Tab-separated table of C-alpha atoms in Angstrom:
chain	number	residue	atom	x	y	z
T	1	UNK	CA	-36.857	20.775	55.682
T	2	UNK	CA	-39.465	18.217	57.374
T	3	UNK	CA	-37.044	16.684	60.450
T	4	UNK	CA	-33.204	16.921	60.329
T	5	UNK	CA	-31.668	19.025	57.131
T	6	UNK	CA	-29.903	16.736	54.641
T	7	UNK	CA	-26.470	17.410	56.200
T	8	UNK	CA	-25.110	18.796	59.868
T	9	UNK	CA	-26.369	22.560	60.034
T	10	UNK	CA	-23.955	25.181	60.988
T	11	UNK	CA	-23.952	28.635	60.426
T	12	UNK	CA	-20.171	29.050	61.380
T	13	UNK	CA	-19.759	26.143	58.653
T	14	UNK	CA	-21.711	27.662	56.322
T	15	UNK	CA	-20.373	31.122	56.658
T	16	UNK	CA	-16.824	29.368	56.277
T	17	UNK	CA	-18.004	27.722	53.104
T	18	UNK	CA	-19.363	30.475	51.117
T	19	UNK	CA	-16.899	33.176	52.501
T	20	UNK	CA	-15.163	34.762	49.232
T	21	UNK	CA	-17.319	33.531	47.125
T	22	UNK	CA	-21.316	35.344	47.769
T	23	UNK	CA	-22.204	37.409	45.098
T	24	UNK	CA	-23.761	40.952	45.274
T	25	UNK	CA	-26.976	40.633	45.902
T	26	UNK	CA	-28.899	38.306	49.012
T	27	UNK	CA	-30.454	36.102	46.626
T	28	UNK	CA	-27.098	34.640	45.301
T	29	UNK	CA	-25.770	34.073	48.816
T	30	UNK	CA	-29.185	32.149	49.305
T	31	UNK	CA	-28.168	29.607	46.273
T	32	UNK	CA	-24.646	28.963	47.414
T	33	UNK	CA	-25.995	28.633	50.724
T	34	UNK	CA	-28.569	25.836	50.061
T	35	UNK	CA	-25.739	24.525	46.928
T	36	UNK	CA	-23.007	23.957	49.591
T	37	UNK	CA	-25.630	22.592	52.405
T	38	UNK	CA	-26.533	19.753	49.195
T	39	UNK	CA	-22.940	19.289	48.507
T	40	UNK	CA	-20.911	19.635	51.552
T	41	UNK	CA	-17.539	21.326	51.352
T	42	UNK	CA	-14.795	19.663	53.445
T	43	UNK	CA	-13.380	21.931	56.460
T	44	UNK	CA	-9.184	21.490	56.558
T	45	UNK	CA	-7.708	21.791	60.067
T	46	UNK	CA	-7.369	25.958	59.383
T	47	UNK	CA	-10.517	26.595	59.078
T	48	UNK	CA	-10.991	26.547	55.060
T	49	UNK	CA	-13.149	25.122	52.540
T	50	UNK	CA	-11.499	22.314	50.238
T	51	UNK	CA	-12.894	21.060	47.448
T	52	UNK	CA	-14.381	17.439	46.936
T	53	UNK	CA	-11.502	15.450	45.538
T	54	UNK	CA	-14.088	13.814	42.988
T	55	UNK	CA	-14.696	17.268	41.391
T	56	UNK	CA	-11.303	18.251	41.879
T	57	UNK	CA	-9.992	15.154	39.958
T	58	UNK	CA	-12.967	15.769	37.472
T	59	UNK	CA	-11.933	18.988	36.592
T	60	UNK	CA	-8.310	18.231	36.195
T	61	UNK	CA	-8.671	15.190	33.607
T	62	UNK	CA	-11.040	18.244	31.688
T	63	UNK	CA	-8.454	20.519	31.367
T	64	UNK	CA	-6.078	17.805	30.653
T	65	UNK	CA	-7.973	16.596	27.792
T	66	UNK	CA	-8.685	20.180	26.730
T	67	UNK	CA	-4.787	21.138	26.639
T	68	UNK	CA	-4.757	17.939	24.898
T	69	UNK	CA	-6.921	18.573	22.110
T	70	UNK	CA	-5.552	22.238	21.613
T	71	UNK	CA	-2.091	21.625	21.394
T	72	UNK	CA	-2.342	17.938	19.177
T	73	UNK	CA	-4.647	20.559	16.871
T	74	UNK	CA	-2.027	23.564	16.455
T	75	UNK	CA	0.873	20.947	15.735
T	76	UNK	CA	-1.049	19.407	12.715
T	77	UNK	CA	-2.797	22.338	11.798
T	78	UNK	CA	-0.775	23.348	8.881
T	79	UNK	CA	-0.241	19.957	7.967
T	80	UNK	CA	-3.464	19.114	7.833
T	81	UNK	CA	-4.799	22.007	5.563
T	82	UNK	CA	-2.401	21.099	3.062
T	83	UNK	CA	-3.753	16.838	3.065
T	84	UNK	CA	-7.062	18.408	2.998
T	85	UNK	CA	-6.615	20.345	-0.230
T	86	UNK	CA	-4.452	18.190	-1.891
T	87	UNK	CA	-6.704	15.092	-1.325
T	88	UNK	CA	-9.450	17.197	-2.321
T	89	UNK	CA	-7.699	17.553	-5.976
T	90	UNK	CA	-6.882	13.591	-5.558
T	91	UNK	CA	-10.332	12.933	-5.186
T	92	UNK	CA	-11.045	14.056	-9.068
T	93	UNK	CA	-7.954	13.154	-10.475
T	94	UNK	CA	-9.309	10.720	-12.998
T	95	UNK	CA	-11.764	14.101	-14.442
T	96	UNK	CA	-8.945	16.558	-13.725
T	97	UNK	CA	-6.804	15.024	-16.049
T	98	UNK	CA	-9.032	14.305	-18.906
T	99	UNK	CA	-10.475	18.089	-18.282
T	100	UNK	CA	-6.334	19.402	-18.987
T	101	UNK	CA	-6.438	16.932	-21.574
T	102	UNK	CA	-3.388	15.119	-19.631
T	103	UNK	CA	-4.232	11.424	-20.184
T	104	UNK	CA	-2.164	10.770	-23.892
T	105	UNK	CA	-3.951	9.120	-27.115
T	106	UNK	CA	-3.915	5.750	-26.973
T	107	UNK	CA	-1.924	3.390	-29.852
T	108	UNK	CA	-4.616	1.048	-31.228
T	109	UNK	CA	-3.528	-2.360	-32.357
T	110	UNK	CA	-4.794	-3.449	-35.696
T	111	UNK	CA	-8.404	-3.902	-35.617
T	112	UNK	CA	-9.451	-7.658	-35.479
T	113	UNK	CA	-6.325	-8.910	-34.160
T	114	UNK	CA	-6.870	-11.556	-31.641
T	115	UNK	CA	-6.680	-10.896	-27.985
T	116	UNK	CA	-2.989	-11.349	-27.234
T	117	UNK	CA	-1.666	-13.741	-24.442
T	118	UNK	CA	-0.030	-12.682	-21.677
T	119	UNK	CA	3.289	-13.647	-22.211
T	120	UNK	CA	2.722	-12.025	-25.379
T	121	UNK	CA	2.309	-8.301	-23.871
T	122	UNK	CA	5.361	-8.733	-21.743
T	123	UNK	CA	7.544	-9.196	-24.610
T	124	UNK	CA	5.929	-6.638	-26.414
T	125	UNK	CA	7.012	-3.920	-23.375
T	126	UNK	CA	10.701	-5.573	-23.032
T	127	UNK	CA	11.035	-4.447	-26.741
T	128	UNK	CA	10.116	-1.463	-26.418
T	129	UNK	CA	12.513	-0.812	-23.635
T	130	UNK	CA	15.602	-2.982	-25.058
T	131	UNK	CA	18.689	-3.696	-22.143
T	132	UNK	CA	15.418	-4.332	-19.845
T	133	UNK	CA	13.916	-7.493	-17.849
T	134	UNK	CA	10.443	-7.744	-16.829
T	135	UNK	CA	9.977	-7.707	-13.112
T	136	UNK	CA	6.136	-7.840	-12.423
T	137	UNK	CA	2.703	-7.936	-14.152
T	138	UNK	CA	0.028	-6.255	-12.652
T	139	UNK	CA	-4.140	-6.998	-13.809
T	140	UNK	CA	-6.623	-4.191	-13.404
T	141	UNK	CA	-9.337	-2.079	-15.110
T	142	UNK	CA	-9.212	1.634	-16.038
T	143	UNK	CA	-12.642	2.836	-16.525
T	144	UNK	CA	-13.899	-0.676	-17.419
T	145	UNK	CA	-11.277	-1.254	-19.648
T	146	UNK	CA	-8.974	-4.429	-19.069
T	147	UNK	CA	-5.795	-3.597	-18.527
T	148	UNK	CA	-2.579	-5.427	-18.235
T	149	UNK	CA	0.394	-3.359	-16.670
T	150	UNK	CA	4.485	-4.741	-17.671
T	151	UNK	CA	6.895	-3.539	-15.201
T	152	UNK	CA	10.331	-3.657	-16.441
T	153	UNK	CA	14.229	-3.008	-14.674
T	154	UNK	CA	17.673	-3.539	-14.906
T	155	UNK	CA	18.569	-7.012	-15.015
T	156	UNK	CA	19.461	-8.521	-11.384
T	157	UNK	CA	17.690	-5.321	-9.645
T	158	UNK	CA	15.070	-6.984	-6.835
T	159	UNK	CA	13.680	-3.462	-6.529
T	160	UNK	CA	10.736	-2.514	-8.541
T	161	UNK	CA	10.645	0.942	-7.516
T	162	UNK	CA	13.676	1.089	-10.336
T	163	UNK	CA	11.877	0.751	-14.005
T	164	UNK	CA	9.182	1.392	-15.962
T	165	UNK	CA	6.019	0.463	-16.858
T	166	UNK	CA	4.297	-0.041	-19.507
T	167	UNK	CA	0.554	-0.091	-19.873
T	168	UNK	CA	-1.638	-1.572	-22.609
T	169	UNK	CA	-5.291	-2.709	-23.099
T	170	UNK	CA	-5.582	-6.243	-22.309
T	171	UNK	CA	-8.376	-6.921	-25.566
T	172	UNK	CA	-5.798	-5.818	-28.273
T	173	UNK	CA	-2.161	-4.768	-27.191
T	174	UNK	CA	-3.012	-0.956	-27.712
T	175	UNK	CA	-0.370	1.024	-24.981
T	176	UNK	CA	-1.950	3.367	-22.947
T	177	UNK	CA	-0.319	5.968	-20.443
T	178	UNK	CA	-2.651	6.254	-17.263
T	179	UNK	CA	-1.916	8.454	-13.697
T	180	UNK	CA	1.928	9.347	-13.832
T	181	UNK	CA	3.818	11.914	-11.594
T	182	UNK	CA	3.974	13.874	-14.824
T	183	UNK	CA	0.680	15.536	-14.905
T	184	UNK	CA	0.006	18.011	-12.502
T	185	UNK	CA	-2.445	15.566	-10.359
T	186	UNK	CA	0.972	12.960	-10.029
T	187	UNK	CA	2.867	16.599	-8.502
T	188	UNK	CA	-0.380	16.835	-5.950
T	189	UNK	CA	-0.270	13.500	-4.798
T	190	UNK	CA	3.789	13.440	-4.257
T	191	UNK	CA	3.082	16.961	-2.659
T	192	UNK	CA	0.500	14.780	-0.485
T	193	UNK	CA	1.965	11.556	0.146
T	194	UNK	CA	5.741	12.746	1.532
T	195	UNK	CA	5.826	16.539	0.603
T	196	UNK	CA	8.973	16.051	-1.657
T	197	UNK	CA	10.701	14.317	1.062
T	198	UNK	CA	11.033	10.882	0.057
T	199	UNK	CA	10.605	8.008	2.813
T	200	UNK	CA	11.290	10.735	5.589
T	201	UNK	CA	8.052	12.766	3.883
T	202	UNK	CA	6.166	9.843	4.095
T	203	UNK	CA	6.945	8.870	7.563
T	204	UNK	CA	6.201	12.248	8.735
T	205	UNK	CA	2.858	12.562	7.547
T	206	UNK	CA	1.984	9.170	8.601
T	207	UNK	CA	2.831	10.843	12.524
T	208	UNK	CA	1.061	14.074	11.321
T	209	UNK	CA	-1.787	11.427	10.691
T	210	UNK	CA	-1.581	10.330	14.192
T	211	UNK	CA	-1.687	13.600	15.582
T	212	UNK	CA	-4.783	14.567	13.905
T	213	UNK	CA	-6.617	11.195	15.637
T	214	UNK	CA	-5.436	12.063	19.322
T	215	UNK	CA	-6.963	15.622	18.277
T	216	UNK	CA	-10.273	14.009	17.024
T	217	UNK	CA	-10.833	11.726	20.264
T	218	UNK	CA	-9.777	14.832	22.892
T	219	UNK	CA	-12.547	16.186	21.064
T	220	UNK	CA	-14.694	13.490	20.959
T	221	UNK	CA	-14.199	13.469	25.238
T	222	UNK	CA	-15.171	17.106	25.206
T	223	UNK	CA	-17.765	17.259	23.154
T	224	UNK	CA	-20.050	16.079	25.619
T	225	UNK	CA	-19.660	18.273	28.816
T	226	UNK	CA	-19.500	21.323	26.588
T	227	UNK	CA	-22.845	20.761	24.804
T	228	UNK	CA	-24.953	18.728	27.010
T	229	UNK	CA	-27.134	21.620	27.465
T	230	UNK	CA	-27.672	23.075	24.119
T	231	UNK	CA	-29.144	21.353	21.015
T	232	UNK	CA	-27.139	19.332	18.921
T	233	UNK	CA	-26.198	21.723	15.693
T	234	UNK	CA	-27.062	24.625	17.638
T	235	UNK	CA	-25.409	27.659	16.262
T	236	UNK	CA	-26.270	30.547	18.387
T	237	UNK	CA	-25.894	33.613	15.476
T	238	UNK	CA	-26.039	36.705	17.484
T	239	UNK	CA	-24.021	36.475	19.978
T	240	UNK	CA	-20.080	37.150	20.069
T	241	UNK	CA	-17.782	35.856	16.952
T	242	UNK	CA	-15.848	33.995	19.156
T	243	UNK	CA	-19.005	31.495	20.412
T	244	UNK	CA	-20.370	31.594	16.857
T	245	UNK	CA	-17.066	29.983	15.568
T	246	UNK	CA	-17.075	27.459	18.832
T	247	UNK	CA	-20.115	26.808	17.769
T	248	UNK	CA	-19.756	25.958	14.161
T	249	UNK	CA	-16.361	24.122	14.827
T	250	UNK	CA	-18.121	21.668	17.570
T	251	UNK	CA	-20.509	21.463	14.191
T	252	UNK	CA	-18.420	20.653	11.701
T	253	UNK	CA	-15.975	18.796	14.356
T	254	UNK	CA	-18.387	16.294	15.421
T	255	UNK	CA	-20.260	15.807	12.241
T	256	UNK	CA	-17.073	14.613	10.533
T	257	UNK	CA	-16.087	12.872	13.402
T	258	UNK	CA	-16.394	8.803	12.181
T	259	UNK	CA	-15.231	9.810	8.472
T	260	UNK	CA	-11.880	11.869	9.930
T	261	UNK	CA	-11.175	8.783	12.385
T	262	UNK	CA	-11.062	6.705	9.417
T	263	UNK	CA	-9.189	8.924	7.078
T	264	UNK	CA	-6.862	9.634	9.785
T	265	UNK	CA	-6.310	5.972	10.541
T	266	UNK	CA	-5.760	4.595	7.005
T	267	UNK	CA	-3.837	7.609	5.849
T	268	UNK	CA	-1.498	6.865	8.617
T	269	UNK	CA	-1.386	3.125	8.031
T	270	UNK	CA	-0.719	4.083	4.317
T	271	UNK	CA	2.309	6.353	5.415
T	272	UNK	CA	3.994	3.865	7.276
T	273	UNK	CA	3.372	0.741	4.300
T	274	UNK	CA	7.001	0.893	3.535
T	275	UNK	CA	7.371	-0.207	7.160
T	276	UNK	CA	4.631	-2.869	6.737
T	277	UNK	CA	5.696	-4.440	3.493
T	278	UNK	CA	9.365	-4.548	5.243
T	279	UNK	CA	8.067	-6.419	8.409
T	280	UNK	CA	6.245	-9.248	5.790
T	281	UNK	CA	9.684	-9.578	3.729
T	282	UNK	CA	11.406	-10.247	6.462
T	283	UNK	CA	9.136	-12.644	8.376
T	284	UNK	CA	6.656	-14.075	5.941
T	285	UNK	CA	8.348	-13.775	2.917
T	286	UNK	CA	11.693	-14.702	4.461
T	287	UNK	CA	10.221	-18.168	5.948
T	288	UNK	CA	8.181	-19.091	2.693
T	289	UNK	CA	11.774	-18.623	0.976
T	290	UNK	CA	13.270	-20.834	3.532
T	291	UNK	CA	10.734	-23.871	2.520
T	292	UNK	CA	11.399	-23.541	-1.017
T	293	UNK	CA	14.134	-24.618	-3.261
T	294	UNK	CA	16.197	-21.735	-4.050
T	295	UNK	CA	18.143	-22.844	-7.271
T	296	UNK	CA	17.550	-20.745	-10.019
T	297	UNK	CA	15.207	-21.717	-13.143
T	298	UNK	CA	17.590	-23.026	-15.781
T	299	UNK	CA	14.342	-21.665	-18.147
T	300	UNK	CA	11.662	-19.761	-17.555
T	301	UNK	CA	8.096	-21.252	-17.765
T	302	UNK	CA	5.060	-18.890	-19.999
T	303	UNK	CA	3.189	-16.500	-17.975
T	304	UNK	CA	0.105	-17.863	-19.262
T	305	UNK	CA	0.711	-21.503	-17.703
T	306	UNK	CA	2.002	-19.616	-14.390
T	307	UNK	CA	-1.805	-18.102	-14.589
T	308	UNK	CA	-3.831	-21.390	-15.265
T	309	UNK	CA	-2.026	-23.122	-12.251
T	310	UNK	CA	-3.257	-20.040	-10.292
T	311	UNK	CA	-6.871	-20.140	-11.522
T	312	UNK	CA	-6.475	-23.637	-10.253
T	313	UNK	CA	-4.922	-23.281	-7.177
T	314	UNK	CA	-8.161	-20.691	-6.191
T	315	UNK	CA	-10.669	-20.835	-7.822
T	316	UNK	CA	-13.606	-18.097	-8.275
T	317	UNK	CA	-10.970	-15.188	-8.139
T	318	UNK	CA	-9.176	-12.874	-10.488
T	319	UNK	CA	-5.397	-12.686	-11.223
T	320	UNK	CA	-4.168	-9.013	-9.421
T	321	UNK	CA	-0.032	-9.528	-9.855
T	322	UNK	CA	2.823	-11.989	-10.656
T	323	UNK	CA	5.907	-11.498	-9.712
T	324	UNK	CA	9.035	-12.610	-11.382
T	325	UNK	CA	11.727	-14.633	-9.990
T	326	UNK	CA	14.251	-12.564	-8.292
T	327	UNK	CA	12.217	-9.338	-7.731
T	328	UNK	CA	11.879	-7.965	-4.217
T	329	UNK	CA	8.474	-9.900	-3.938
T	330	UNK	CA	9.252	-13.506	-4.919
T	331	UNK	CA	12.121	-16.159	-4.550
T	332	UNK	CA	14.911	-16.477	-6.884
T	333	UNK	CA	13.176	-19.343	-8.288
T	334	UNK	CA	9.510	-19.147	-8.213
T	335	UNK	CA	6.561	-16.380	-9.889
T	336	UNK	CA	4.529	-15.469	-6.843
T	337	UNK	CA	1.251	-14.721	-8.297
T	338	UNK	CA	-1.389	-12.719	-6.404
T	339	UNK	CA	-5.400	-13.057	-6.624
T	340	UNK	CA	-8.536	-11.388	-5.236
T	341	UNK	CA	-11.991	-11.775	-5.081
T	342	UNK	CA	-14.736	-9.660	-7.097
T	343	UNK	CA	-16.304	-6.991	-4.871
T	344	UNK	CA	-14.747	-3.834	-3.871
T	345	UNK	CA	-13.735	-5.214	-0.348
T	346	UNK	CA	-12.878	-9.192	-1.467
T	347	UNK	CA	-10.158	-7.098	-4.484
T	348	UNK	CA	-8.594	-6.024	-1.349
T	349	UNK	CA	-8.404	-9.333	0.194
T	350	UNK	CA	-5.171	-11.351	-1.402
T	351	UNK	CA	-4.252	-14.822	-1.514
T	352	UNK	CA	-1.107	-16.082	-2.874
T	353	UNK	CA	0.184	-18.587	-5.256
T	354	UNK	CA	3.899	-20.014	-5.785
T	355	UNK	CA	4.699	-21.106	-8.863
T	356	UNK	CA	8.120	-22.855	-10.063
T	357	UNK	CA	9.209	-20.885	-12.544
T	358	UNK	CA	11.613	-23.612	-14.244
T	359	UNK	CA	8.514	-26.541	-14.082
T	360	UNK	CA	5.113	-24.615	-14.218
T	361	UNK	CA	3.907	-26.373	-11.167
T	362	UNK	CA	2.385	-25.847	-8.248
T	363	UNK	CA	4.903	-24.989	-4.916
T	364	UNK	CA	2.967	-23.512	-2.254
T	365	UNK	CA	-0.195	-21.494	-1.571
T	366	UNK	CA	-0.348	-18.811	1.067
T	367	UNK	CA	-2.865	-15.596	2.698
T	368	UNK	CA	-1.742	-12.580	3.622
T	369	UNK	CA	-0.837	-11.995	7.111
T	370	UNK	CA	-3.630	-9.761	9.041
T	371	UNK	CA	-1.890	-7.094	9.015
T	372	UNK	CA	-0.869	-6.767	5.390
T	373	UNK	CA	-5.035	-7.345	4.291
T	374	UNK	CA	-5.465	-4.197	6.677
T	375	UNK	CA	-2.997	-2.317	4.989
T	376	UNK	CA	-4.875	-3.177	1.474
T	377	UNK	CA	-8.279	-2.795	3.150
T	378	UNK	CA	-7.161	0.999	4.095
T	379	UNK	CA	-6.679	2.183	0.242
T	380	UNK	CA	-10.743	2.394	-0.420
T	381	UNK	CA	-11.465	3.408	3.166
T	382	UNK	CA	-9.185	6.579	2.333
T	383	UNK	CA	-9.649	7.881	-1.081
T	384	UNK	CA	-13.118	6.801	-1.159
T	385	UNK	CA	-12.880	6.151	-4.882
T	386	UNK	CA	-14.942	2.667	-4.833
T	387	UNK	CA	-18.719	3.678	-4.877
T	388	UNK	CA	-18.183	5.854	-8.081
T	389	UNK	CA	-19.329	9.734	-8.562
T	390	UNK	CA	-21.633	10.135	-5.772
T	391	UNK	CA	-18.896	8.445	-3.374
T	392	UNK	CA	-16.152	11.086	-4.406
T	393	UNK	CA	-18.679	14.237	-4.226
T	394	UNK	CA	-19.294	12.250	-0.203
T	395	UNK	CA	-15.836	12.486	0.227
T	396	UNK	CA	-15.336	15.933	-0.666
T	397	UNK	CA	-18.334	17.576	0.963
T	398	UNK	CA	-16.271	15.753	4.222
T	399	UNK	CA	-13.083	17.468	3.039
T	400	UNK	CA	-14.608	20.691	2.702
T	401	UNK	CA	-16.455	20.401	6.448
T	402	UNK	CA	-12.900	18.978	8.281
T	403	UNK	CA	-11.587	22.108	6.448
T	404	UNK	CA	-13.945	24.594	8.204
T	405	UNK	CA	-13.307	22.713	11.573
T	406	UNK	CA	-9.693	23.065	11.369
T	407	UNK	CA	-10.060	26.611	10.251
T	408	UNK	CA	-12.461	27.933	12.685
T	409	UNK	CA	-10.765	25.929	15.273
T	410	UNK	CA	-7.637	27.956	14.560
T	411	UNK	CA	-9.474	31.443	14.246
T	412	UNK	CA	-10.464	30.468	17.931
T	413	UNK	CA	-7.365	30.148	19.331
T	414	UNK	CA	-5.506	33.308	17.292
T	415	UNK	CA	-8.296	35.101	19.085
T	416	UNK	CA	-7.800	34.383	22.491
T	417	UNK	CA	-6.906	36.814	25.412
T	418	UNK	CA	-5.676	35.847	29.189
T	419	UNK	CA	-8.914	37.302	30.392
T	420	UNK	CA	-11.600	35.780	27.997
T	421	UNK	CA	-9.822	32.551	28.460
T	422	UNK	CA	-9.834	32.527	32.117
T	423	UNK	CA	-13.380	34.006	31.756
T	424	UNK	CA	-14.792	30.985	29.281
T	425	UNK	CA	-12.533	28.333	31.276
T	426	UNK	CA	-13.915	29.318	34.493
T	427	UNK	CA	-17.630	29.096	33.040
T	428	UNK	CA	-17.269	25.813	31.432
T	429	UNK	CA	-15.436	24.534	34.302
T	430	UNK	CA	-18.317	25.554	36.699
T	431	UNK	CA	-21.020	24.299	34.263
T	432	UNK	CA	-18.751	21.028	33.764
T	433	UNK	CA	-19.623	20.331	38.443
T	434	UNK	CA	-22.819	20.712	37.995
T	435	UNK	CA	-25.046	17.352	38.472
């Protein structure tokens, strides 16, 4: 060095420093000698080398977040194999069950009959299931079809999970069976939603959902002090299995990183919507109740008038529900109809209209709380099945890649020894401290 050397010179010191630690030949002692005079080692009061606390705390939060992101992986990993294949079979389900020939023959109305009302195709459905009372009306389309769906209960049961419904093309009363849980795509997605389990399934994928996130981010944190010296996509063929698979499962892993994030998130959200829809009964629902009259209709006003006073009431949407009086979703008094906008995203967005169900008129206009619009905003987000064809083929092509990542990931860690690990650790670790 020209004039003083960057840091007090000591032989004793550095002797001291690199003692235990000089390699066999002269030329490595040389480098730790020079890499300890640039980064000074602390002496303790016995005579021995300690290392910077930055370092130190550096390389604890790494291994933190790598024991992290191994164990949050090996919890969901069987988990998340089976979401991944089932919601790859969910994806298709609409050409699945034409291709098994699972989606009935429709019953055509006469031809040239006049479009029927809507009050019209709820009676039709309560007679066909007599000792029945409608409970809610639902508007859609099924591959550009309008459709009208009837759902119909027990009298005086609030719950609509108990009944049937009955679908039927909204142009001329034809019935029409659509998605059920009797084809074998309605047994994947109960195998997928709760695993059989009920509300305890559901609730326990939602955490498995979780799980898989935490993994994704610990992952996200490591990806960068693992690769910042190699290419990105760099798959170094050749060399050991064991660094191939790393390789391809940093790939795969941080390819699919923003699309599993998402998945994760609104699968999760989706899990726990029992939970959600509870928390709007009992606060929004609850209050709007409160405000209202709460006698019961003495008669019950046409569905058709109950949908002109919500065409009214917001203008420029479409009519998505209405639900009766006395069903878990409305007052014992009032249809609470539902509307949305056009695009993909605005049918997500809701806005509802009260209707007294005894005058026809107009009681009180409402939106959906925040989080109820993000819990109908995660639906497309997850299955993906809003941009058509080349959407679900997307969505697949991710499946198939967070597949490989989860499956590489766990040929990685069924491979491991004590010494490799403390081998590649140590490595990474020193590679990790270098500026």
């Amino acid at each position: 060095w020209r004039g003083n050397p960057p840091v007090p010179f000591s032989l004793g010191r550095v002797w001291r420093a690199t003692a235990g630690r000089c390699c066999a030949t002269s030329e490595s002692r040389i480098v730790l000698i020079l890499y300890n005079l640039r980064h000074p080692i602390q002496i303790t009061g016995r005579g021995r080398p300690t290392a910077q606390p930055k370092t130190d705390m550096k390389s604890k939060t790494l291994r933190g977040w790598y024991a992290v992101h191994r164990w949050t992986s090996l919890v969901c990993t069987a988990n998340l194999l089976l979401l991944c294949l089932t919601g790859l079979v969910l994806i298709f389900h609409h050409e699945i069950d034409h291709l098994l020939a699972q989606e009935p023959a429709t019953t055509k109305a006469a031809s040239g009959a006049p479009r029927p009302s809507l009050q019209r195709l709820a009676d039709v459905a309560v007679a066909a299931h007599p000792g029945t009372a409608p409970k809610s009306i639902t508007m859609f389309e099924d591959e550009g079809v309008p459709m009208v769906g009837v759902r119909v209960g027990a009298p005086g049961v609030a719950s609509l999970r108990e009944g049937t419904s009955v679908f039927m093309d909204a142009t001329d009363g034809s019935t029409r069976a659509l998605f059920t849980g009797d084809t074998f795509t309605g047994f994947i997605l109960k195998l997928h939603v709760n695993l059989f389990l009920g509300f305890a399934g559901q609730l326990f994928i939602g955490a498995v959902g979780l799980v898989f996130v935490l993994s994704m981010l610990s992952g996200i944190v490591l990806y960068g002090p693992f690769m910042r010296k190699l290419a990105f996509g760099l798959v170094r063929f050749g060399r050991q299995p064991r660094i191939v698979l790393a390789d391809l499962h940093n790939l795969t892993g941080i390819v699919v990183m923003v699309w599993a994030l998402v998945v994760g998130l609104t699968g999760s959200f989706l899990s726990f919507s029992p939970l959600i829809i509870g928390l709007w009964q009992k606060t929004e629902l609850t209050e709007l109740i409160r405000t209202l009259p709460a006698a019961a209709p003495r008669r019950m006003a046409p569905l058709d008038q109950v949908r002109r006073v919500a065409d009214l009431a917001v203008p420029g949407k479409d009519l998505a529900y209405i639900f009766y009086p006395g069903s878990e979703y409305a007052t014992q008094r009032h249809y609470m109809a539902v509307l949305r906008g056009h695009t993909e995203i605005e049918k997500r967005v809701f806005d509802i209209v009260v209707v007294d169900a005894e005058t026809g008129e107009l009681a009180a206009q409402r939106s959906m709380p925040w989080y109820m619009q993000v819990l109908l905003l995660s639906g497309p987000f997850h299955f993906g099945d809003y941009g058509g064809l080349p959407l679900k083929i997307l969505w697949a092509l991710l499946t198939l890649l967070t597949t490989a990542a989860t499956v590489t990931g766990l040929v990685i860690w069924s491979r491991r020894s004590k010494s490799a690990i403390a081998q590649i650790d140590g490595t990474n670790l020193s590679l990790k401290e270098q500026p």
